[in-house]
Every structure is written in C-alpha cells, then in structure tokens.
Amino acid sequence: MNKTKILIIEDEEPIADLLAYGLAMEGFETRIAASGAKGMSELAEFSPDMLLLDWMLPDQSGLDICKKVTASYNIPILMITAKSDITDKVLGLEFGADDYITKPFDLREVVARIRTILRRVDQAGAGEREADEEKEKVIRFRNIEIVADERLVKKDGIPIDLTPKEFDLLMTLLGHKGKIFTRSELLDFVWGYDFVGDTRTVDTHIQRLRKKLDAGDLITTVFGIGYKFEKQVEQR
C-alpha cells in the first residue's frame, strides 16, 4: 500500500526536521523544502497528497505559495503560522488553505489535523463518486458546463479558473438547488470544521463565484440567513 505523501515547506530546520520525523513515525512519506521556490519544484516532482506550508518563508510569502498551489493543484493545505490574529488566519483560508495551526504546536495536534483533513478529502471523494453514479458526469445550465470528474468549469466553452474551495462551494450549492444554506453550514460543508471567527470568507468566495460565472441571479442572497442556488434554473 502506498504511503500518503506530505510536502513540508518550512525554512526553520528544527521545525521541519521535527515534522518530518514525527510524520514518518506515523506512516507518512515526507519531503522538506526550505523555500517557496524549492517547494514549488518539489510539488511537481514529488506529487504530494498534502502540503504543510509555513506562512513566513525567506524568498516569498506562504500566502503567495498558497495562491499558486490552489490555482494549479488539487491538494489540501495546512498552514503553519506564528500569527495568532484571527484576521490573518481568515486571510489564509481565503487564499485556499484548508486549516491552520499556530506555532508553537504539539506534534500530536498536527497529526490529528492532518488525519482530519485527509479523512475529509476521502469522504468528499467518495461522495463525488457516488454522485457520479446517479447523475451525468457533465452538468450544463445556461452557458455553463461542469465536468465533475475533472473539477472543470467552462463558460461559453472557455475554462474558468476556480479555486478548489470555489468549486466545492459551487457543487454544494448546485447539488441542493433551492436549499438555503447559512454561512456556518457552508463553512461546515466546504471547509469541513466549525469556524471560530467571522464568516466573511464565505461572502468572499460567493462574490468571486458570481463574478466568474456571471451568476448573480443564480447564486442569490437570502437576507439575514445565507445563500442558495435558484431551483428554477434548468439543468441539462
């Protein structure tokens, strides 16, 4: 059985070595990159199943790396940060991170968070496979085409650049047309854990989806509650 591969992008050698050793003891295969540039190179070569990403790197911000990764790869990201301000943590989530952990940390908590994220990814994948058996793999409405297997969205035949979280949010809303989701429910469905700050990250992702899909009248706001995907939109 192949081991789950985790790439650690962390420039503090003692922390990187501790993570690599601890994760190896838990049965994971790891690699370490001490800079953003080396990390991006390792992503292509190592093909990890998950990324542990430090916020502060010597050559570039971890947020910039996070943005690049979510634009090109479909892998979960756990941000490692010395920042404790909730605004910074929300920013990391909005850039595509799946979770964060603050230094100093207990290695047991890191492992627990990793397993939780990977379990959530497995469950989401199983859910998508079950859904594919029950519906067409290509979903069309108006000028939008979604190829669920490939996580590909096109508008007028042209691919749209959606982040993994934007895609998951779209599929959650589209899969329950007419259902009103609260922001907290969307955080739980899409981000997969109880959020401990404000819910601005949902609003930000909704705004981006509307703009990219030109779907302000499809993804509507239910004032005082949350959002829904309009039920009367025909799906072909």
XYZ file of C-alpha atoms in Angstrom:
236
model
C 0.000 0.000 0.000
C 1.397 3.378 -0.998
C 2.122 5.823 1.783
C 0.418 9.198 1.918
C 2.959 11.786 0.779
C 3.293 15.112 2.577
C 5.466 18.009 1.447
C 6.736 20.307 4.215
C 7.658 23.836 3.099
C 9.350 25.252 6.191
C 12.592 27.233 6.441
C 13.242 26.651 10.169
C 15.285 23.450 10.096
C 14.470 22.219 13.635
C 10.738 22.558 12.984
C 10.959 20.944 9.551
C 13.002 18.035 10.910
C 10.593 17.554 13.822
C 7.616 17.443 11.461
C 9.346 15.082 9.035
C 10.424 12.713 11.804
C 7.061 12.749 13.576
C 5.088 12.212 10.381
C 7.416 9.414 9.272
C 6.746 7.690 12.602
C 3.027 7.955 11.816
C 3.497 6.201 8.475
C 3.643 9.196 6.134
C 6.255 9.763 3.423
C 7.683 13.279 3.632
C 9.948 15.722 1.873
C 11.218 19.104 3.077
C 11.664 22.321 1.119
C 13.243 25.337 2.832
C 11.972 27.971 0.400
C 8.968 28.751 -1.722
C 10.862 28.214 -4.975
C 12.162 24.809 -3.849
C 8.680 23.931 -2.603
C 7.081 24.622 -5.989
C 9.747 22.469 -7.642
C 9.119 19.628 -5.179
C 5.369 19.864 -5.789
C 5.858 18.938 -9.417
C 8.444 16.230 -8.718
C 7.111 14.678 -5.505
C 3.352 14.909 -6.275
C 2.331 15.074 -2.591
C -1.109 14.256 -1.258
C -0.947 17.169 1.165
C 1.075 20.304 1.857
C 2.285 21.709 5.183
C 3.108 25.324 4.426
C 4.846 27.876 6.605
C 3.415 31.399 6.481
C 6.826 33.133 6.559
C 9.410 31.948 4.022
C 12.769 33.516 3.117
C 12.004 34.169 -0.562
C 8.232 34.748 -0.638
C 5.096 34.733 1.440
C 3.416 31.452 2.242
C 0.186 33.137 1.149
C 1.620 33.614 -2.345
C 2.592 29.936 -2.432
C -0.874 29.000 -1.217
C -2.435 31.004 -4.020
C -0.182 29.404 -6.657
C -0.836 25.886 -5.353
C -4.621 26.227 -5.259
C -4.555 27.587 -8.804
C -2.630 24.605 -10.185
C -3.080 21.662 -7.807
C -5.983 19.993 -6.064
C -4.317 19.129 -2.747
C -5.198 20.162 0.818
C -3.013 22.732 2.582
C -2.326 23.072 6.298
C -0.805 26.485 7.047
C 1.778 26.729 9.829
C 1.860 30.230 11.250
C 3.315 32.201 14.130
C 0.490 34.683 13.659
C -2.319 34.357 16.186
C -4.532 37.185 14.912
C -7.831 35.809 13.588
C -7.739 38.209 10.625
C -4.501 36.635 9.403
C -5.960 33.165 9.780
C -9.083 34.141 7.826
C -6.809 35.544 5.114
C -5.027 32.207 4.852
C -8.319 30.378 4.462
C -9.464 32.824 1.801
C -6.262 32.148 -0.144
C -7.159 28.444 -0.261
C -5.755 26.862 2.902
C -7.856 24.090 4.419
C -6.756 24.639 8.010
C -4.063 26.311 10.063
C -2.012 25.610 13.147
C -0.140 28.163 15.254
C 3.453 27.908 16.482
C 4.446 26.625 18.951
C 2.427 23.467 18.345
C 2.146 19.964 19.710
C 3.091 17.373 17.096
C 0.102 15.269 18.134
C -2.221 18.107 17.176
C -0.534 18.460 13.790
C -1.011 14.744 13.115
C -4.645 14.916 14.252
C -5.359 17.863 11.969
C -3.657 16.146 9.037
C -5.694 12.971 9.525
C -8.898 15.011 9.839
C -8.214 16.866 6.595
C -7.259 13.689 4.713
C -10.343 11.898 6.034
C -12.495 14.789 4.859
C -10.887 14.651 1.411
C -11.523 10.888 1.215
C -15.147 11.363 2.241
C -15.631 14.132 -0.290
C -14.116 11.949 -2.991
C -16.404 9.060 -2.054
C -19.390 11.393 -2.125
C -18.459 12.660 -5.570
C -18.057 9.086 -6.847
C -21.483 8.148 -5.516
C -22.996 11.241 -7.048
C -21.402 10.422 -10.399
C -23.157 7.065 -10.420
C -26.520 8.769 -10.010
C -26.188 11.672 -12.422
C -24.468 12.666 -15.618
C -20.823 13.430 -15.265
C -21.300 16.627 -17.264
C -23.668 19.197 -15.782
C -24.951 22.003 -18.010
C -27.078 25.032 -17.307
C -27.325 28.211 -19.305
C -23.861 28.808 -20.776
C -22.098 26.880 -18.011
C -20.682 23.352 -18.315
C -19.250 21.438 -15.350
C -17.189 18.262 -15.738
C -17.313 16.970 -12.165
C -14.656 14.254 -12.580
C -12.127 16.785 -13.796
C -13.288 19.596 -11.496
C -13.557 21.644 -14.671
C -15.961 24.534 -15.213
C -16.476 26.227 -18.582
C -18.425 29.315 -19.568
C -19.262 29.599 -23.266
C -16.804 26.751 -23.819
C -13.909 28.587 -22.166
C -12.420 27.113 -18.941
C -12.915 29.224 -15.821
C -10.184 29.347 -13.218
C -11.903 28.309 -9.969
C -10.002 27.581 -6.773
C -10.706 24.196 -5.117
C -12.856 25.873 -2.480
C -14.812 27.860 -5.094
C -15.501 24.635 -6.980
C -16.587 22.799 -3.819
C -18.830 25.706 -2.868
C -20.428 25.724 -6.325
C -21.063 21.969 -6.254
C -22.527 22.167 -2.748
C -24.996 24.876 -3.772
C -25.766 23.277 -7.139
C -26.277 19.862 -5.566
C -29.012 21.273 -3.322
C -30.805 23.726 -5.608
C -33.381 25.788 -3.756
C -31.963 24.939 -0.323
C -30.995 27.925 1.788
C -27.604 27.467 3.424
C -26.450 29.571 6.322
C -22.869 30.788 6.171
C -21.991 28.474 9.051
C -23.446 25.489 7.177
C -21.411 26.324 4.088
C -18.268 26.597 6.188
C -19.011 23.177 7.661
C -19.806 21.569 4.276
C -16.995 23.138 2.267
C -14.263 23.865 4.810
C -15.214 20.915 6.970
C -14.885 22.221 10.501
C -16.566 24.612 12.918
C -15.191 28.033 12.121
C -14.056 30.114 15.089
C -14.058 33.571 13.518
C -16.439 35.607 11.398
C -17.933 34.242 8.183
C -16.513 36.750 5.734
C -14.646 34.013 3.897
C -17.974 32.595 2.629
C -19.079 36.026 1.400
C -15.753 36.486 -0.392
C -15.984 33.135 -2.175
C -19.628 33.732 -3.142
C -18.712 37.101 -4.644
C -15.907 35.521 -6.658
C -18.173 32.728 -7.917
C -20.849 35.185 -9.011
C -18.301 37.272 -10.883
C -16.557 34.358 -12.581
C -19.795 32.662 -13.625
C -21.754 35.873 -14.224
C -24.291 34.252 -11.919
C -25.547 36.962 -9.608
C -29.117 35.892 -10.333
C -28.352 32.166 -9.863
C -26.456 32.266 -6.566
C -28.710 34.520 -4.567
C -28.581 36.055 -1.114
C -31.329 35.266 1.360
C -31.011 38.281 3.606
C -30.477 37.520 7.240
C -29.860 33.812 6.521
C -27.341 32.950 3.821
C -27.255 31.811 0.190
C -28.956 29.457 -2.245
C -28.733 28.304 -5.859
C -32.012 29.111 -7.565
C -34.121 25.983 -8.079
C -35.853 27.065 -11.261
C -32.599 27.087 -13.267
C -32.782 24.222 -15.758
C -30.050 21.635 -15.631
C -29.418 19.739 -18.852
